[in-house]
């Protein structure tokens, strides 16, 4: 039986990854800060699909808690989904530098450490899959959120080339705006995000397409033709135009 460890699994895309991987028969290790919310997700997938679910309530910005998750990965899993994250206001100069550092550490340092912890067992076994939840923001200049997601995309592209011949694929899943609680955590209630209705994606679709592309061994998955067109266009336009366009919505 395959085992998948998912960070940020208490809601949103993380919970959807849990449901879809459980539906495929994978046992789960769910990681997030909110232990009670994790237990609700765990109870749901156990009841619906009968899989084994381990719950690790852990704040990945806490060194000791992160080390617990690293040790669990070192024991061996078949799939790692790096999904934990949060957004910030685009006004970099108004954010506290400590908050910006926490943002950087969660999206880059924690994800890097978890990949580093999982790879030895995967490579020894000759099989494994790493899914890094990035964003189309990683392709365009969009504050530090775009910058950290850009790191995930770049690393995933490199790692997939290096490790796929040894049986381990690494895929950056890059959605656009997705209907989850992500924006509510930024203080933006539904309808106040400044996002055109046609640009919203459904979490179920994003995860299904992301897992499909990961199974195909792709380095990058952009699960929407609309966003694939925008990413391609952004490479041809001046930075000033791209920055103005990317600043729409939060």
Coordinates of C-alpha atoms in Angstrom, one line a residue:
X1 CA 0.0 0.0 0.0
X2 CA 1.4 3.4 -1.0
X3 CA 1.9 6.0 1.7
X4 CA 1.5 9.8 1.0
X5 CA 2.5 12.6 3.4
X6 CA 0.7 15.9 2.8
X7 CA 1.5 19.2 4.5
X8 CA -1.1 21.9 5.0
X9 CA -3.7 19.0 4.9
X10 CA -6.3 20.5 7.2
X11 CA -8.2 22.4 4.5
X12 CA -8.1 23.7 0.9
X13 CA -5.9 22.0 -1.6
X14 CA -4.2 19.9 1.1
X15 CA -7.4 18.3 2.2
X16 CA -8.4 17.7 -1.5
X17 CA -5.0 16.0 -2.1
X18 CA -5.8 13.8 0.9
X19 CA -9.2 12.9 -0.5
X20 CA -8.0 12.1 -4.0
X21 CA -5.0 10.1 -2.9
X22 CA -7.1 8.1 -0.4
X23 CA -9.6 7.4 -3.2
X24 CA -6.6 5.9 -5.1
X25 CA -5.9 3.6 -2.1
X26 CA -3.0 5.4 -0.5
X27 CA -2.5 5.5 3.3
X28 CA -2.0 9.0 4.5
X29 CA 0.2 11.0 6.9
X30 CA -1.5 14.4 7.3
X31 CA 0.5 17.4 8.6
X32 CA -0.8 20.8 9.6
X33 CA -0.9 23.2 12.6
X34 CA -4.6 22.6 13.4
X35 CA -4.7 19.2 14.9
X36 CA -8.5 19.2 15.4
X37 CA -9.1 20.1 11.7
X38 CA -6.7 17.4 10.7
X39 CA -8.6 14.8 12.7
X40 CA -11.8 15.8 10.9
X41 CA -10.1 15.3 7.5
X42 CA -8.7 12.0 8.8
X43 CA -12.1 10.8 10.0
X44 CA -13.7 11.6 6.7
X45 CA -11.2 9.8 4.5
X46 CA -11.1 6.8 6.9
X47 CA -14.9 6.5 6.7
X48 CA -15.1 6.9 3.0
X49 CA -12.1 4.9 1.7
X50 CA -11.0 2.7 4.6
X51 CA -7.3 3.8 4.4
X52 CA -4.9 4.2 7.3
X53 CA -4.4 7.8 8.4
X54 CA -1.7 9.1 10.6
X55 CA -2.1 12.7 12.0
X56 CA 0.9 14.9 12.8
X57 CA -0.1 18.3 14.3
X58 CA 3.0 20.3 13.5
X59 CA 3.9 23.9 12.8
X60 CA 6.6 23.6 10.2
X61 CA 8.1 27.0 11.3
X62 CA 8.9 25.3 14.6
X63 CA 12.3 23.6 14.4
X64 CA 11.4 20.7 16.7
X65 CA 8.0 20.1 14.9
X66 CA 9.7 20.2 11.5
X67 CA 12.3 17.7 12.7
X68 CA 9.5 15.3 13.6
X69 CA 8.1 15.4 10.1
X70 CA 11.6 15.0 8.6
X71 CA 12.1 11.9 10.7
X72 CA 8.8 10.5 9.5
X73 CA 9.7 11.1 5.9
X74 CA 13.1 9.4 6.5
X75 CA 11.3 6.3 7.5
X76 CA 9.9 6.2 3.9
X77 CA 6.9 7.4 2.0
X78 CA 5.8 6.9 -1.6
X79 CA 4.5 10.4 -2.1
X80 CA 5.3 13.8 -0.6
X81 CA 3.0 16.7 -1.2
X82 CA 4.5 20.0 -0.1
X83 CA 1.4 22.1 0.2
X84 CA 1.7 24.2 3.4
X85 CA 1.8 27.9 2.9
X86 CA 0.2 31.3 3.4
X87 CA -0.1 34.6 1.5
X88 CA 1.0 38.1 2.3
X89 CA -0.1 41.6 1.2
X90 CA 1.7 42.6 -2.0
X91 CA 2.9 45.8 -0.2
X92 CA 6.3 44.4 0.7
X93 CA 7.5 47.7 2.3
X94 CA 4.5 47.6 4.7
X95 CA 4.9 44.0 5.9
X96 CA 7.1 43.3 8.9
X97 CA 10.4 41.8 7.9
X98 CA 9.9 39.0 10.5
X99 CA 6.6 38.0 8.8
X100 CA 8.4 38.1 5.4
X101 CA 11.1 35.8 6.8
X102 CA 8.5 33.3 8.1
X103 CA 6.8 33.4 4.7
X104 CA 10.2 32.6 3.0
X105 CA 11.1 29.9 5.5
X106 CA 7.8 28.0 5.2
X107 CA 7.6 28.1 1.4
X108 CA 11.3 27.5 0.7
X109 CA 13.2 26.2 3.7
X110 CA 10.6 23.9 5.1
X111 CA 9.8 22.5 1.6
X112 CA 13.5 22.0 0.9
X113 CA 14.1 20.2 4.2
X114 CA 11.1 17.9 3.6
X115 CA 12.3 17.0 0.1
X116 CA 15.8 16.4 1.4
X117 CA 14.4 14.1 4.1
X118 CA 12.3 12.1 1.8
X119 CA 14.7 11.6 -1.1
X120 CA 17.2 9.0 0.3
X121 CA 14.5 6.4 1.0
X122 CA 12.8 7.0 -2.3
X123 CA 16.1 6.8 -4.3
X124 CA 17.1 3.6 -2.4
X125 CA 13.8 2.1 -3.3
X126 CA 13.9 3.4 -6.9
X127 CA 10.5 4.9 -6.8
X128 CA 8.7 8.0 -5.4
X129 CA 6.8 11.1 -6.2
X130 CA 7.2 14.6 -4.9
X131 CA 4.5 17.2 -5.6
X132 CA 5.3 20.8 -4.8
X133 CA 2.3 23.1 -4.7
X134 CA 3.5 26.3 -6.4
X135 CA 1.5 28.9 -8.3
X136 CA 1.3 30.7 -11.6
X137 CA 2.5 33.6 -9.5
X138 CA 5.9 31.9 -9.7
X139 CA 6.2 32.7 -13.4
X140 CA 5.5 36.5 -13.0
X141 CA 6.8 39.3 -10.8
X142 CA 4.3 39.3 -7.9
X143 CA 6.0 40.3 -4.7
X144 CA 7.7 37.7 -2.4
X145 CA 4.8 35.2 -2.9
X146 CA 5.7 35.0 -6.6
X147 CA 9.4 34.8 -5.6
X148 CA 9.0 31.8 -3.2
X149 CA 6.8 30.0 -5.7
X150 CA 9.4 30.7 -8.4
X151 CA 12.0 28.9 -6.3
X152 CA 9.7 25.9 -6.0
X153 CA 9.2 25.8 -9.8
X154 CA 12.8 26.2 -10.6
X155 CA 13.9 23.5 -8.1
X156 CA 11.3 21.1 -9.2
X157 CA 12.3 21.4 -12.9
X158 CA 15.9 20.7 -11.9
X159 CA 15.1 17.9 -9.5
X160 CA 12.8 16.1 -11.9
X161 CA 15.6 16.0 -14.6
X162 CA 18.1 14.7 -12.0
X163 CA 16.0 12.2 -10.1
X164 CA 13.5 10.9 -12.6
X165 CA 16.0 8.5 -14.2
X166 CA 16.4 7.1 -10.7
X167 CA 12.7 6.5 -10.3
X168 CA 11.7 9.7 -8.4
X169 CA 9.6 12.4 -10.1
X170 CA 9.3 15.9 -8.9
X171 CA 6.4 18.1 -10.1
X172 CA 5.5 21.7 -9.4
X173 CA 1.7 22.1 -9.5
X174 CA 1.0 25.7 -10.4
X175 CA -2.7 26.8 -10.1
X176 CA -4.1 30.3 -10.4
X177 CA -6.8 31.5 -8.1
X178 CA -8.5 28.5 -6.4
X179 CA -11.7 28.5 -4.4
X180 CA -10.3 27.5 -1.0
X181 CA -10.0 29.4 2.4
X182 CA -6.7 30.9 1.3
X183 CA -8.1 34.4 0.7
X184 CA -10.3 34.3 3.8
X185 CA -7.1 33.8 5.8
X186 CA -5.8 37.1 4.2
X187 CA -8.9 38.8 5.5
X188 CA -10.8 38.8 2.2
X189 CA -14.3 37.3 2.3
X190 CA -15.7 35.6 -0.8
X191 CA -16.5 38.1 -3.5
X192 CA -14.0 40.7 -2.2
X193 CA -10.8 39.2 -3.7
X194 CA -10.8 41.3 -6.8
X195 CA -10.6 38.3 -9.1
X196 CA -12.7 38.0 -12.3
X197 CA -15.2 35.2 -12.1
X198 CA -13.7 33.4 -15.1
X199 CA -10.3 33.1 -13.5
X200 CA -11.4 31.0 -10.5
X201 CA -10.4 27.3 -10.5
X202 CA -12.0 24.4 -8.5
X203 CA -9.8 22.6 -6.0
X204 CA -10.9 19.2 -7.2
X205 CA -9.9 20.0 -10.8
X206 CA -6.5 21.4 -9.7
X207 CA -5.6 18.4 -7.7
X208 CA -6.8 15.9 -10.3
X209 CA -4.9 17.6 -13.1
X210 CA -1.8 18.0 -10.8
X211 CA -1.7 14.3 -9.9
X212 CA -2.2 13.3 -13.5
X213 CA 0.7 15.4 -14.6
X214 CA 2.8 14.1 -11.7
X215 CA 2.0 10.5 -12.7
X216 CA 3.2 11.4 -16.3
X217 CA 6.5 12.6 -14.9
X218 CA 6.1 16.3 -15.8
X219 CA 8.2 18.8 -14.1
X220 CA 5.5 21.5 -14.1
X221 CA 1.7 21.3 -14.1
X222 CA -0.4 24.4 -14.9
X223 CA -3.9 22.9 -14.5
X224 CA -5.9 25.3 -16.7
X225 CA -5.6 26.3 -20.4
X226 CA -6.4 29.9 -19.4
X227 CA -3.5 30.2 -17.1
X228 CA -1.2 28.4 -19.6
X229 CA -2.0 31.1 -22.1
X230 CA -1.3 33.8 -19.5
X231 CA 2.0 32.3 -18.5
X232 CA 3.1 32.1 -22.1
X233 CA 2.0 35.7 -22.8
X234 CA 3.9 37.0 -19.7
X235 CA 7.1 35.8 -21.2
X236 CA 6.6 38.1 -24.2
X237 CA 5.5 41.3 -22.4
X238 CA 7.5 44.0 -20.6
X239 CA 7.8 43.6 -16.9
X240 CA 5.8 46.8 -16.2
X241 CA 2.8 45.4 -18.1
X242 CA 3.1 42.0 -16.4
X243 CA 3.4 43.5 -12.9
X244 CA 0.4 45.7 -13.4
X245 CA -1.7 42.7 -14.7
X246 CA -0.5 40.4 -11.9
X247 CA -1.4 42.9 -9.2
X248 CA -5.1 42.4 -9.9
X249 CA -6.6 40.2 -7.3
X250 CA -5.0 38.9 -4.1

